PDB file of C-alpha atoms in Angstrom:
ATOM      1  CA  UNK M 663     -41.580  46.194  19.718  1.00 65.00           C
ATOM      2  CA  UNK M 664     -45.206  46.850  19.571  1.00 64.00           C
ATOM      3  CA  UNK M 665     -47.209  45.819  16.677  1.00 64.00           C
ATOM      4  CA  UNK M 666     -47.919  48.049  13.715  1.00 66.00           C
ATOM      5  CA  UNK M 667     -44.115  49.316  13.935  1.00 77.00           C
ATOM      6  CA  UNK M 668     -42.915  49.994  10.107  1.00 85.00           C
ATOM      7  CA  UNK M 669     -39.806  50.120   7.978  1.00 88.00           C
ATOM      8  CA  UNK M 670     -38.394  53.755   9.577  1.00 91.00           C
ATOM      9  CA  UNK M 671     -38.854  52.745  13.263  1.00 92.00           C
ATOM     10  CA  UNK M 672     -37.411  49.578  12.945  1.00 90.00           C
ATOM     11  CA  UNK M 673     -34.550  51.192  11.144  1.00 93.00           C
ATOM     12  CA  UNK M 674     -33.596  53.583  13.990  1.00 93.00           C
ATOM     13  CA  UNK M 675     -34.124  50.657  16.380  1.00 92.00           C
ATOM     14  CA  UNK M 676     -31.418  48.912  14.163  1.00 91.00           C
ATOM     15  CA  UNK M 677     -28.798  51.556  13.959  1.00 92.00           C
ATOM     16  CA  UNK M 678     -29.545  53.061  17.325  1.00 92.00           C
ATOM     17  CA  UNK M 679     -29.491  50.349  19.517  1.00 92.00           C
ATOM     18  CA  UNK M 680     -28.884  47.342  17.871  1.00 93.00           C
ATOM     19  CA  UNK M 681     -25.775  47.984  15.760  1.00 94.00           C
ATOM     20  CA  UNK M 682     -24.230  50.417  19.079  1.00 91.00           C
ATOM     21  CA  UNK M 683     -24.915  47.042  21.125  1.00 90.00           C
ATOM     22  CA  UNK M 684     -23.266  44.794  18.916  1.00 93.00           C
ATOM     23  CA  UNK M 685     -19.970  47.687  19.397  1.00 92.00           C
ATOM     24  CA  UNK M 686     -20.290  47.698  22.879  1.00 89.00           C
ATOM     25  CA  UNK M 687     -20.496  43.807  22.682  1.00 90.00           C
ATOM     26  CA  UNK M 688     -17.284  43.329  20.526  1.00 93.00           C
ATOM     27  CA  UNK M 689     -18.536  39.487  19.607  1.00 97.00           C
ATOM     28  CA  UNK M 690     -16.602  37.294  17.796  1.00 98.00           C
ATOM     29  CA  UNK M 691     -19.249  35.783  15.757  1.00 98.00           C
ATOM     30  CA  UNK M 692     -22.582  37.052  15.356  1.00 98.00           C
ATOM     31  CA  UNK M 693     -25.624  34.874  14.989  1.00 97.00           C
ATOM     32  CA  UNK M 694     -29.126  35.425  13.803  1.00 96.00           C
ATOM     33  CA  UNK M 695     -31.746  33.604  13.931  1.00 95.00           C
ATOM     34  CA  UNK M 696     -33.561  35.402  10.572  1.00 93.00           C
ATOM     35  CA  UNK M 697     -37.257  35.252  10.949  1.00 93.00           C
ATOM     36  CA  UNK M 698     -39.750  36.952   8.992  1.00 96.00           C
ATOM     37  CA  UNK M 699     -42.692  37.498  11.435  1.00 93.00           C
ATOM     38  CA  UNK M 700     -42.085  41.147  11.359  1.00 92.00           C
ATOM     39  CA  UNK M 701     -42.915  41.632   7.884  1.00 94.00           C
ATOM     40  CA  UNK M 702     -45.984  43.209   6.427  1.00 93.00           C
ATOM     41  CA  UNK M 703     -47.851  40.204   5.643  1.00 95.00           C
ATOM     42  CA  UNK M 704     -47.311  38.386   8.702  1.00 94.00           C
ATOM     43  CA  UNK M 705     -50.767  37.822  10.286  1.00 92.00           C
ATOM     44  CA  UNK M 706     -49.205  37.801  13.790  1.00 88.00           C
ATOM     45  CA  UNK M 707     -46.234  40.354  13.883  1.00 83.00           C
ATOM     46  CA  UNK M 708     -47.532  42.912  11.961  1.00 76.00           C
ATOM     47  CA  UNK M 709     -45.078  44.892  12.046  1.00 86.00           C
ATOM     48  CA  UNK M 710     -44.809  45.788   8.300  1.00 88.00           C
ATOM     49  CA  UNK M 711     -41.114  45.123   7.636  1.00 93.00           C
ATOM     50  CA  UNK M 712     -40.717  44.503   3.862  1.00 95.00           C
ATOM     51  CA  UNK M 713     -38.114  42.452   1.527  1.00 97.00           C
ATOM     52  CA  UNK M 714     -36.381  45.756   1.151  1.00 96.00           C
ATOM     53  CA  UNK M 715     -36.330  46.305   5.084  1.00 95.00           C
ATOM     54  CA  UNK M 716     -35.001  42.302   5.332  1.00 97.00           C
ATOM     55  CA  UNK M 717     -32.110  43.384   2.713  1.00 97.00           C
ATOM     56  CA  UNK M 718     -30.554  46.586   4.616  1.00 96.00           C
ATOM     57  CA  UNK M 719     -31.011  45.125   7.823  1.00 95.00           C
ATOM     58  CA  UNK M 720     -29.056  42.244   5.914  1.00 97.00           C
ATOM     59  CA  UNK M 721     -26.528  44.847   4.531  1.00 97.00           C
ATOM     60  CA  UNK M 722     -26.035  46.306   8.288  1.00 96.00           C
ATOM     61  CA  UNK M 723     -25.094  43.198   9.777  1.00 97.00           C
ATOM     62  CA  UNK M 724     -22.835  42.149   7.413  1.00 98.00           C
ATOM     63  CA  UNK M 725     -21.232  45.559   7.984  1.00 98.00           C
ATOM     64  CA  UNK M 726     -20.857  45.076  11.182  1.00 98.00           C
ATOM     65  CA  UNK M 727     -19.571  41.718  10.950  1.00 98.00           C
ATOM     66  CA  UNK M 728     -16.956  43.264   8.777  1.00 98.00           C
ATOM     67  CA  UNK M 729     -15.884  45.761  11.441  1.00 98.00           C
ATOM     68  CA  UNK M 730     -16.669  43.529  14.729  1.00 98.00           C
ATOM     69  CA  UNK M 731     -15.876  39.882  14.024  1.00 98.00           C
ATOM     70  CA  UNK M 732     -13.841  39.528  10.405  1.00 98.00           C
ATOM     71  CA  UNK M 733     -16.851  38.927   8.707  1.00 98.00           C
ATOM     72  CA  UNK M 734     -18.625  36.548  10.511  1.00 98.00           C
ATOM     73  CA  UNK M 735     -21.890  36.176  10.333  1.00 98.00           C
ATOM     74  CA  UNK M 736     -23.798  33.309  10.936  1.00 97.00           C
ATOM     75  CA  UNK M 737     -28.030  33.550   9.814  1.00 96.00           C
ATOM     76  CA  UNK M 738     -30.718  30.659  10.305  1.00 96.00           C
ATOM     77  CA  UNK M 739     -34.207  31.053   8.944  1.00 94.00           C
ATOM     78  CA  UNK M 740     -36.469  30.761  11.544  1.00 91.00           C
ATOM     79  CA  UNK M 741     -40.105  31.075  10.618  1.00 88.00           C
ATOM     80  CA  UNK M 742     -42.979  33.961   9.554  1.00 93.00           C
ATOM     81  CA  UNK M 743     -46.385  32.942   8.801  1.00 94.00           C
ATOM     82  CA  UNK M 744     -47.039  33.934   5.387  1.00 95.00           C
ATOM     83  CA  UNK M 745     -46.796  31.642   3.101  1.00 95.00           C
ATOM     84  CA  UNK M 746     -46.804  33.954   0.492  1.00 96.00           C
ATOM     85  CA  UNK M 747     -44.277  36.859   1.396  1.00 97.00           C
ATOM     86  CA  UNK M 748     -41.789  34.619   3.370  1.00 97.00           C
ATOM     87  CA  UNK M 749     -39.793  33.525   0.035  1.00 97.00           C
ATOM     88  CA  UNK M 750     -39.257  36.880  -1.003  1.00 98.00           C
ATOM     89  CA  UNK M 751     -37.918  38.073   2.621  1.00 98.00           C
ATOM     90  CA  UNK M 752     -35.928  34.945   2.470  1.00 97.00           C
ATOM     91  CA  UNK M 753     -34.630  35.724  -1.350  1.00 98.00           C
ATOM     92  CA  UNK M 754     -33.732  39.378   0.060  1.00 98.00           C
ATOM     93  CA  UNK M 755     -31.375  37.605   2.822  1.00 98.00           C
ATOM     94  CA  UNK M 756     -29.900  35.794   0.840  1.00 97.00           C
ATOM     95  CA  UNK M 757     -29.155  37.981  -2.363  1.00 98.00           C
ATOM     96  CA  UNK M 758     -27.698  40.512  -0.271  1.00 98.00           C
ATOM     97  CA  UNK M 759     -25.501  37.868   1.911  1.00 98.00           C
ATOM     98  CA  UNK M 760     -24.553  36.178  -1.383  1.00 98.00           C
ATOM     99  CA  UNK M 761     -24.155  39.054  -3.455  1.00 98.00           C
ATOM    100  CA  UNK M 762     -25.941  37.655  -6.084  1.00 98.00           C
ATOM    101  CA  UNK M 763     -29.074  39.470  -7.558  1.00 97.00           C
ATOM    102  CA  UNK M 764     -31.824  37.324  -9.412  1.00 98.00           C
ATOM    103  CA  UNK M 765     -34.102  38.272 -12.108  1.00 97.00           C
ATOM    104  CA  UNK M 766     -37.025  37.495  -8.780  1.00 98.00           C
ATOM    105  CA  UNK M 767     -38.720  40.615  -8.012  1.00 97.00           C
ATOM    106  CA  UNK M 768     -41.069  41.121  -5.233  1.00 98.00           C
ATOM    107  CA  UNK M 769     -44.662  41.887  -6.274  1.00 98.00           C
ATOM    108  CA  UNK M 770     -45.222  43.438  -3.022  1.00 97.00           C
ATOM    109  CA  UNK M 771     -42.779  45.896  -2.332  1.00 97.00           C
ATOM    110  CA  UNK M 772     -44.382  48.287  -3.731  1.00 96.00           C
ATOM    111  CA  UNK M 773     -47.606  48.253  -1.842  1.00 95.00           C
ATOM    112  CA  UNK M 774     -45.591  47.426   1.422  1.00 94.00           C
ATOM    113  CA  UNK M 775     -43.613  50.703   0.887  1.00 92.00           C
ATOM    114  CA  UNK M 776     -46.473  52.809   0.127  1.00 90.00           C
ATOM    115  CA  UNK M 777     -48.304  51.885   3.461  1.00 88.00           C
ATOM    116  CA  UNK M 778     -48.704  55.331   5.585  1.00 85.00           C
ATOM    117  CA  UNK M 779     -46.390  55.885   8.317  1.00 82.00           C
ATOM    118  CA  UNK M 780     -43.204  54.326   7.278  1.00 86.00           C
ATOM    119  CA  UNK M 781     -41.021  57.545   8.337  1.00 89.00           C
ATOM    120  CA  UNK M 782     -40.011  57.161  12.311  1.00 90.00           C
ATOM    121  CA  UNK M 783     -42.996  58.889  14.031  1.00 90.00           C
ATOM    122  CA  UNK M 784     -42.577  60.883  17.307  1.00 90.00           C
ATOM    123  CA  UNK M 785     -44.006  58.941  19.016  1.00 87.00           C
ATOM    124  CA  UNK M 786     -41.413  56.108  18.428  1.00 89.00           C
ATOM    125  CA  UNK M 787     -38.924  58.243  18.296  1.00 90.00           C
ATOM    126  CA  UNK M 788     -39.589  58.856  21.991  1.00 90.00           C
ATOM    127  CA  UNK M 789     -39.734  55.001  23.213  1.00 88.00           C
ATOM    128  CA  UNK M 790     -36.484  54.527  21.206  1.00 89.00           C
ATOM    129  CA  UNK M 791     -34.739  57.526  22.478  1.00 91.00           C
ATOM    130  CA  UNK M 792     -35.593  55.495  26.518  1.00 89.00           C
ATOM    131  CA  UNK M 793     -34.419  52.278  25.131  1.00 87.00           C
ATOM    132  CA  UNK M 794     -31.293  53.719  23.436  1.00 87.00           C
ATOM    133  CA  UNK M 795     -30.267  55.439  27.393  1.00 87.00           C
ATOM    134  CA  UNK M 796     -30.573  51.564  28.698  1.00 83.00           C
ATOM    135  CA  UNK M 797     -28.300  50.112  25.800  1.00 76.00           C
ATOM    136  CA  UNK M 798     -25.615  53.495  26.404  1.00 77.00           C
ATOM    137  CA  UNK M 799     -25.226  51.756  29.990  1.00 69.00           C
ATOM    138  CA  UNK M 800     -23.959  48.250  28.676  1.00 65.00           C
ATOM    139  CA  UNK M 801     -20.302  47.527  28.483  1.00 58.00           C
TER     140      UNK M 801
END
């Protein structure tokens, strides 16, 4: 995905052609190797992903896993590049895989939501809308 991409385009990416991909697939186990370089504060990604993005993507998967593969999900952290926002990405993974909330809150998520253009814009939605065609083809 091109850079700049926020939370509601990578959301419809998610649940249009990620999660009908994974149905399509019928795995037995799905892995992920959970990296943070999309978020917000990533100085090479860019594309403005948040903890609360990390979370329901999180929340998604393990839904899936549910209905796919009896629940199983396998994640790895794999990188990001900022130092300061990784943790709480990370913490979002793994509160919402654990089901365990912490007193941690993310001093950031409320700048990182406010940033213009988090709805899907047309413009995405068109790009998605070709990719989703090429994903109805597999299985």
């Amino acid at each position: 995905m091109p850079a700049d991409i926020r939370g509601g385009a990578y959301m419809s990416v998610f649940e249009r052609i990620v999660l009908p991909a994974l149905t399509r697939y019928k795995p037995d186990l799905i892995v992920v190797p959970s990296g943070f370089d999309a978020s917000a504060a990533d100085p090479l990604g860019r594309m403005m992903l948040h903890s609360g993005s990390y979370r329901e993507m999180t929340r998604l998967l393990m839904q899936a896993a549910d209905d796919l593969c009896r629940g199983r999900l396998m994640m790895s952290h794999e990188g990001g590049y900022s130092a300061s926002y990784v943790p709480y990405c990370g913490l979002a993974v793994m509160e919402q895989l654990s089901g365990i909330e912490t007193d941690i809150d993310d001093p950031f998520l409320p700048v990182f939501e406010g940033y213009a253009g988090q709805p899907l814009q047309p413009h995405q939605a068109a790009a998605i809308a070709k990719a989703e065609e090429l994903v109805g083809g597999i299985g």
